[in-house]
Amino acid sequence: MSIILFIFGACFGSFFNVCIYRIPRKKSIVTPPSACPKCTHRIMWYDNIPIISYLLLKAKCRFCGKKISVIYPMVELLTAIVFLVAYLKFGLSIKLAIYLILFSLFIIIGFIDADTETIPDVLSIPGIIIGLGTSFFTIGIKSSILGMLVGAGVIGFFIGFWLLVFKKEGMGMGDLMLMAMIGSFTGWVSALYTIFYGSVIGLVFAAILGKRSLQDKLYFGPALVIASFLIIIFGKHILLQ
Ligand SMILES: [Zn+2]
């Protein structure tokens, strides 16, 4: 069963690559079929097998020979691992289905934010609705609504604070909607932990990427989704022992 979830994840990852590329560019995620972004030649089904095709093609397009980004197999492998870990945590259950939806949104949102510095509402708003709607099976509707409000409220406070002190946006409305979504799935306590751990992870990113000042772009969206994933899988005390 673990193997099936891993393969299932890799296939979804392949679809998420399409979403990550097309959603910020306002293109349909259904049509046209996948094509090489360099030569626009349609990608054959046998060249579109998750992870394996990238290795067989030696990272080059069959038609134009240009390099294929390593991001594609990375997203596929990451999704496969995330699906496997979620299965090991929740078993075959309704919770597994709910958290696979959330983790799928995490992967798509995380990569879109890292790439384009935006978090599309077309992902976070349906995410909030799904979080509220499925809360009956997880944390209950009251906790879900409270989580949504606390997640959005704290980020709203930070946005206001940043505007006052640094006279510019540190976080955006995208981050606010993302935290509302995370809160609606996990409740207010986990939402606060997510913001705290997310800030720590964001600062680590900033240090690694050599940000000159606090006013540079922070990879806050990706940091938040990583933090929330770790909290859901390993519990709130993963970093604070
Ligand atoms: Zn090509």
CSV table of C-alpha atoms and ligand atoms in Angstrom, one decimal:
chain,number,residue,atom,x,y,z
A,1,MET,CA,0.0,0.0,0.0
A,2,SER,CA,2.9,2.4,0.8
A,3,ILE,CA,4.2,1.8,-2.7
A,4,ILE,CA,0.8,2.6,-4.2
A,5,LEU,CA,0.6,5.9,-2.2
A,6,PHE,CA,4.2,6.8,-3.4
A,7,ILE,CA,3.4,6.2,-7.1
A,8,PHE,CA,0.0,8.0,-6.6
A,9,GLY,CA,1.9,10.9,-5.1
A,10,ALA,CA,4.4,11.0,-8.0
A,11,CYS,CA,1.5,11.2,-10.5
A,12,PHE,CA,-0.2,13.9,-8.6
A,13,GLY,CA,3.1,15.7,-8.4
A,14,SER,CA,3.3,15.6,-12.2
A,15,PHE,CA,-0.1,17.4,-12.3
A,16,PHE,CA,1.0,19.9,-9.6
A,17,ASN,CA,3.8,20.9,-11.9
A,18,VAL,CA,1.2,21.9,-14.5
A,19,CYS,CA,-0.7,23.8,-11.8
A,20,ILE,CA,2.4,25.6,-10.5
A,21,TYR,CA,3.3,26.7,-14.0
A,22,ARG,CA,-0.1,27.6,-15.3
A,23,ILE,CA,-2.2,29.0,-12.4
A,24,PRO,CA,-0.1,32.2,-11.9
A,25,ARG,CA,-0.1,32.7,-15.7
A,26,LYS,CA,-3.9,32.4,-15.6
A,27,LYS,CA,-3.9,29.5,-18.1
A,28,SER,CA,-6.2,26.4,-18.0
A,29,ILE,CA,-4.8,23.5,-16.1
A,30,VAL,CA,-6.7,21.0,-18.3
A,31,THR,CA,-5.8,22.1,-21.8
A,32,PRO,CA,-3.7,22.2,-23.9
A,33,PRO,CA,-1.6,19.0,-23.1
A,34,SER,CA,1.8,19.4,-21.6
A,35,ALA,CA,4.4,20.9,-23.9
A,36,CYS,CA,8.1,21.7,-23.7
A,37,PRO,CA,8.3,25.4,-22.6
A,38,LYS,CA,11.3,26.0,-24.8
A,39,CYS,CA,10.3,24.5,-28.2
A,40,THR,CA,6.5,24.0,-27.4
A,41,HIS,CA,6.6,20.5,-28.8
A,42,ARG,CA,4.0,18.4,-27.2
A,43,ILE,CA,5.3,16.0,-24.6
A,44,MET,CA,4.6,12.3,-25.4
A,45,TRP,CA,3.1,10.1,-22.8
A,46,TYR,CA,6.2,8.0,-22.5
A,47,ASP,CA,8.2,11.1,-21.8
A,48,ASN,CA,5.8,12.2,-19.1
A,49,ILE,CA,6.3,9.4,-16.5
A,50,PRO,CA,7.0,11.1,-13.2
A,51,ILE,CA,10.7,11.2,-12.1
A,52,ILE,CA,11.6,8.3,-14.4
A,53,SER,CA,11.3,10.2,-17.7
A,54,TYR,CA,13.5,13.0,-16.4
A,55,LEU,CA,16.2,10.4,-15.7
A,56,LEU,CA,15.8,8.6,-19.0
A,57,LEU,CA,15.9,11.8,-21.0
A,58,LYS,CA,18.9,12.9,-19.0
A,59,ALA,CA,17.2,16.2,-18.2
A,60,LYS,CA,16.9,17.2,-21.8
A,61,CYS,CA,13.9,17.7,-24.1
A,62,ARG,CA,13.6,14.9,-26.7
A,63,PHE,CA,12.9,17.4,-29.5
A,64,CYS,CA,15.0,20.5,-28.9
A,65,GLY,CA,17.6,19.1,-26.5
A,66,LYS,CA,17.2,22.0,-24.1
A,67,LYS,CA,17.6,21.4,-20.4
A,68,ILE,CA,14.5,20.4,-18.4
A,69,SER,CA,14.3,22.2,-15.0
A,70,VAL,CA,15.2,20.0,-12.0
A,71,ILE,CA,12.2,21.5,-10.3
A,72,TYR,CA,9.8,19.1,-12.2
A,73,PRO,CA,11.2,15.8,-10.9
A,74,MET,CA,11.7,17.5,-7.5
A,75,VAL,CA,8.0,18.4,-7.2
A,76,GLU,CA,7.1,14.8,-8.2
A,77,LEU,CA,9.5,13.2,-5.7
A,78,LEU,CA,8.4,15.6,-3.0
A,79,THR,CA,4.7,14.9,-3.6
A,80,ALA,CA,5.4,11.2,-3.6
A,81,ILE,CA,7.2,11.4,-0.2
A,82,VAL,CA,4.5,13.7,1.3
A,83,PHE,CA,1.7,11.3,0.2
A,84,LEU,CA,3.7,8.4,1.7
A,85,VAL,CA,4.4,10.1,5.0
A,86,ALA,CA,0.7,11.2,5.2
A,87,TYR,CA,-0.4,7.5,4.7
A,88,LEU,CA,2.0,6.3,7.3
A,89,LYS,CA,0.6,8.9,9.7
A,90,PHE,CA,-3.1,8.5,9.1
A,91,GLY,CA,-3.6,5.1,7.5
A,92,LEU,CA,-6.4,4.6,5.0
A,93,SER,CA,-8.9,6.9,6.5
A,94,ILE,CA,-11.1,10.0,5.8
A,95,LYS,CA,-8.5,12.0,7.6
A,96,LEU,CA,-5.9,10.9,5.1
A,97,ALA,CA,-8.1,12.2,2.2
A,98,ILE,CA,-8.6,15.5,4.0
A,99,TYR,CA,-4.9,16.0,4.7
A,100,LEU,CA,-3.8,15.0,1.2
A,101,ILE,CA,-6.0,17.8,-0.1
A,102,LEU,CA,-4.3,20.2,2.3
A,103,PHE,CA,-0.8,19.0,1.6
A,104,SER,CA,-1.5,19.1,-2.2
A,105,LEU,CA,-2.4,22.8,-1.7
A,106,PHE,CA,0.7,23.3,0.3
A,107,ILE,CA,3.0,22.0,-2.5
A,108,ILE,CA,1.3,24.0,-5.2
A,109,ILE,CA,1.1,27.2,-3.1
A,110,GLY,CA,4.7,26.8,-1.8
A,111,PHE,CA,6.2,26.5,-5.2
A,112,ILE,CA,4.0,29.3,-6.8
A,113,ASP,CA,4.9,31.7,-3.9
A,114,ALA,CA,8.7,30.8,-4.2
A,115,ASP,CA,8.5,31.4,-8.0
A,116,THR,CA,6.2,34.4,-8.3
A,117,GLU,CA,5.9,35.9,-4.8
A,118,THR,CA,2.1,35.5,-4.9
A,119,ILE,CA,-0.4,33.1,-3.4
A,120,PRO,CA,-3.4,32.9,-5.7
A,121,ASP,CA,-6.8,33.3,-4.0
A,122,VAL,CA,-8.1,30.7,-6.4
A,123,LEU,CA,-6.2,28.2,-4.3
A,124,SER,CA,-6.5,29.6,-0.7
A,125,ILE,CA,-10.2,30.5,-0.8
A,126,PRO,CA,-11.4,27.0,-1.9
A,127,GLY,CA,-8.8,25.7,0.6
A,128,ILE,CA,-10.6,27.7,3.4
A,129,ILE,CA,-14.0,26.3,2.3
A,130,ILE,CA,-12.7,22.8,2.3
A,131,GLY,CA,-11.0,23.3,5.7
A,132,LEU,CA,-14.3,24.5,7.2
A,133,GLY,CA,-16.4,21.9,5.3
A,134,THR,CA,-14.3,18.9,6.4
A,135,SER,CA,-13.8,20.0,10.0
A,136,PHE,CA,-16.6,17.7,11.1
A,137,PHE,CA,-14.2,14.8,10.5
A,138,THR,CA,-11.2,16.5,12.1
A,139,ILE,CA,-11.2,19.3,14.7
A,140,GLY,CA,-14.9,20.4,14.7
A,141,ILE,CA,-16.5,23.5,13.1
A,142,LYS,CA,-16.0,25.8,16.1
A,143,SER,CA,-12.2,25.1,16.2
A,144,SER,CA,-12.0,25.5,12.4
A,145,ILE,CA,-13.7,28.9,12.4
A,146,LEU,CA,-11.6,30.1,15.3
A,147,GLY,CA,-8.4,28.8,13.6
A,148,MET,CA,-9.3,30.6,10.4
A,149,LEU,CA,-9.9,33.9,12.3
A,150,VAL,CA,-6.8,33.6,14.5
A,151,GLY,CA,-4.6,32.7,11.5
A,152,ALA,CA,-5.8,35.6,9.5
A,153,GLY,CA,-5.9,38.0,12.5
A,154,VAL,CA,-2.3,37.5,13.5
A,155,ILE,CA,-1.0,38.0,10.0
A,156,GLY,CA,-3.3,41.0,9.6
A,157,PHE,CA,-1.7,42.4,12.7
A,158,PHE,CA,1.8,41.8,11.3
A,159,ILE,CA,0.9,43.4,8.0
A,160,GLY,CA,-0.3,46.5,9.9
A,161,PHE,CA,2.8,46.6,12.2
A,162,TRP,CA,5.2,46.2,9.2
A,163,LEU,CA,3.5,49.0,7.3
A,164,LEU,CA,3.8,51.3,10.3
A,165,VAL,CA,7.4,50.5,11.2
A,166,PHE,CA,9.0,49.7,7.8
A,167,LYS,CA,6.6,51.7,5.6
A,168,LYS,CA,6.2,48.7,3.3
A,169,GLU,CA,4.6,45.3,3.1
A,170,GLY,CA,6.5,42.5,4.8
A,171,MET,CA,3.7,40.0,4.2
A,172,GLY,CA,0.8,40.3,1.9
A,173,MET,CA,-2.8,39.4,1.7
A,174,GLY,CA,-1.8,36.1,0.1
A,175,ASP,CA,0.0,35.1,3.4
A,176,LEU,CA,-3.1,36.2,5.3
A,177,MET,CA,-5.4,34.0,3.2
A,178,LEU,CA,-2.9,31.1,3.5
A,179,MET,CA,-2.9,31.3,7.3
A,180,ALA,CA,-6.7,31.5,7.3
A,181,MET,CA,-6.6,28.3,5.3
A,182,ILE,CA,-4.1,26.6,7.6
A,183,GLY,CA,-6.1,27.7,10.7
A,184,SER,CA,-9.3,26.3,9.2
A,185,PHE,CA,-7.7,22.9,8.9
A,186,THR,CA,-5.7,22.8,12.1
A,187,GLY,CA,-7.3,25.1,14.7
A,188,TRP,CA,-6.0,28.2,16.4
A,189,VAL,CA,-3.3,26.6,18.6
A,190,SER,CA,-1.6,25.0,15.6
A,191,ALA,CA,-2.1,28.2,13.7
A,192,LEU,CA,-0.1,30.1,16.2
A,193,TYR,CA,2.7,27.4,16.3
A,194,THR,CA,2.7,27.5,12.5
A,195,ILE,CA,3.3,31.3,12.4
A,196,PHE,CA,6.0,31.0,15.1
A,197,TYR,CA,7.9,28.1,13.4
A,198,GLY,CA,7.2,29.5,10.0
A,199,SER,CA,9.0,32.7,11.1
A,200,VAL,CA,12.0,30.7,12.3
A,201,ILE,CA,12.1,28.7,9.0
A,202,GLY,CA,11.7,32.0,7.0
A,203,LEU,CA,14.6,33.6,8.8
A,204,VAL,CA,16.7,30.4,8.1
A,205,PHE,CA,15.8,30.8,4.4
A,206,ALA,CA,16.7,34.5,4.5
A,207,ALA,CA,20.1,33.6,6.1
A,208,ILE,CA,20.8,30.9,3.5
A,209,LEU,CA,19.8,33.1,0.6
A,210,GLY,CA,21.7,36.0,1.9
A,211,LYS,CA,19.0,38.6,2.3
A,212,ARG,CA,20.5,41.9,3.1
A,213,SER,CA,17.7,43.3,5.2
A,214,LEU,CA,14.4,42.5,6.8
A,215,GLN,CA,12.8,44.5,4.1
A,216,ASP,CA,13.8,42.1,1.3
A,217,LYS,CA,11.3,39.5,0.2
A,218,LEU,CA,10.9,36.8,2.8
A,219,TYR,CA,10.0,33.3,1.7
A,220,PHE,CA,7.2,33.4,4.2
A,221,GLY,CA,4.6,31.4,2.3
A,222,PRO,CA,6.9,28.3,1.7
A,223,ALA,CA,8.1,28.6,5.3
A,224,LEU,CA,4.5,28.5,6.6
A,225,VAL,CA,3.5,25.5,4.6
A,226,ILE,CA,6.6,23.6,5.7
A,227,ALA,CA,5.9,24.6,9.4
A,228,SER,CA,2.3,23.5,9.2
A,229,PHE,CA,3.2,20.2,7.5
A,230,LEU,CA,5.8,19.4,10.2
A,231,ILE,CA,3.3,20.3,13.0
A,232,ILE,CA,0.5,18.1,11.5
A,233,ILE,CA,2.9,15.1,11.1
A,234,PHE,CA,5.1,15.3,14.1
A,235,GLY,CA,3.1,17.4,16.6
A,236,LYS,CA,3.5,20.9,17.9
A,237,HIS,CA,6.7,20.3,19.9
A,238,ILE,CA,8.8,19.3,17.0
A,239,LEU,CA,11.1,22.3,17.3
A,240,LEU,CA,10.5,23.3,20.9
A,241,GLN,CA,11.4,20.4,23.1
B,1,ZN,ZN,11.8,21.2,-26.3
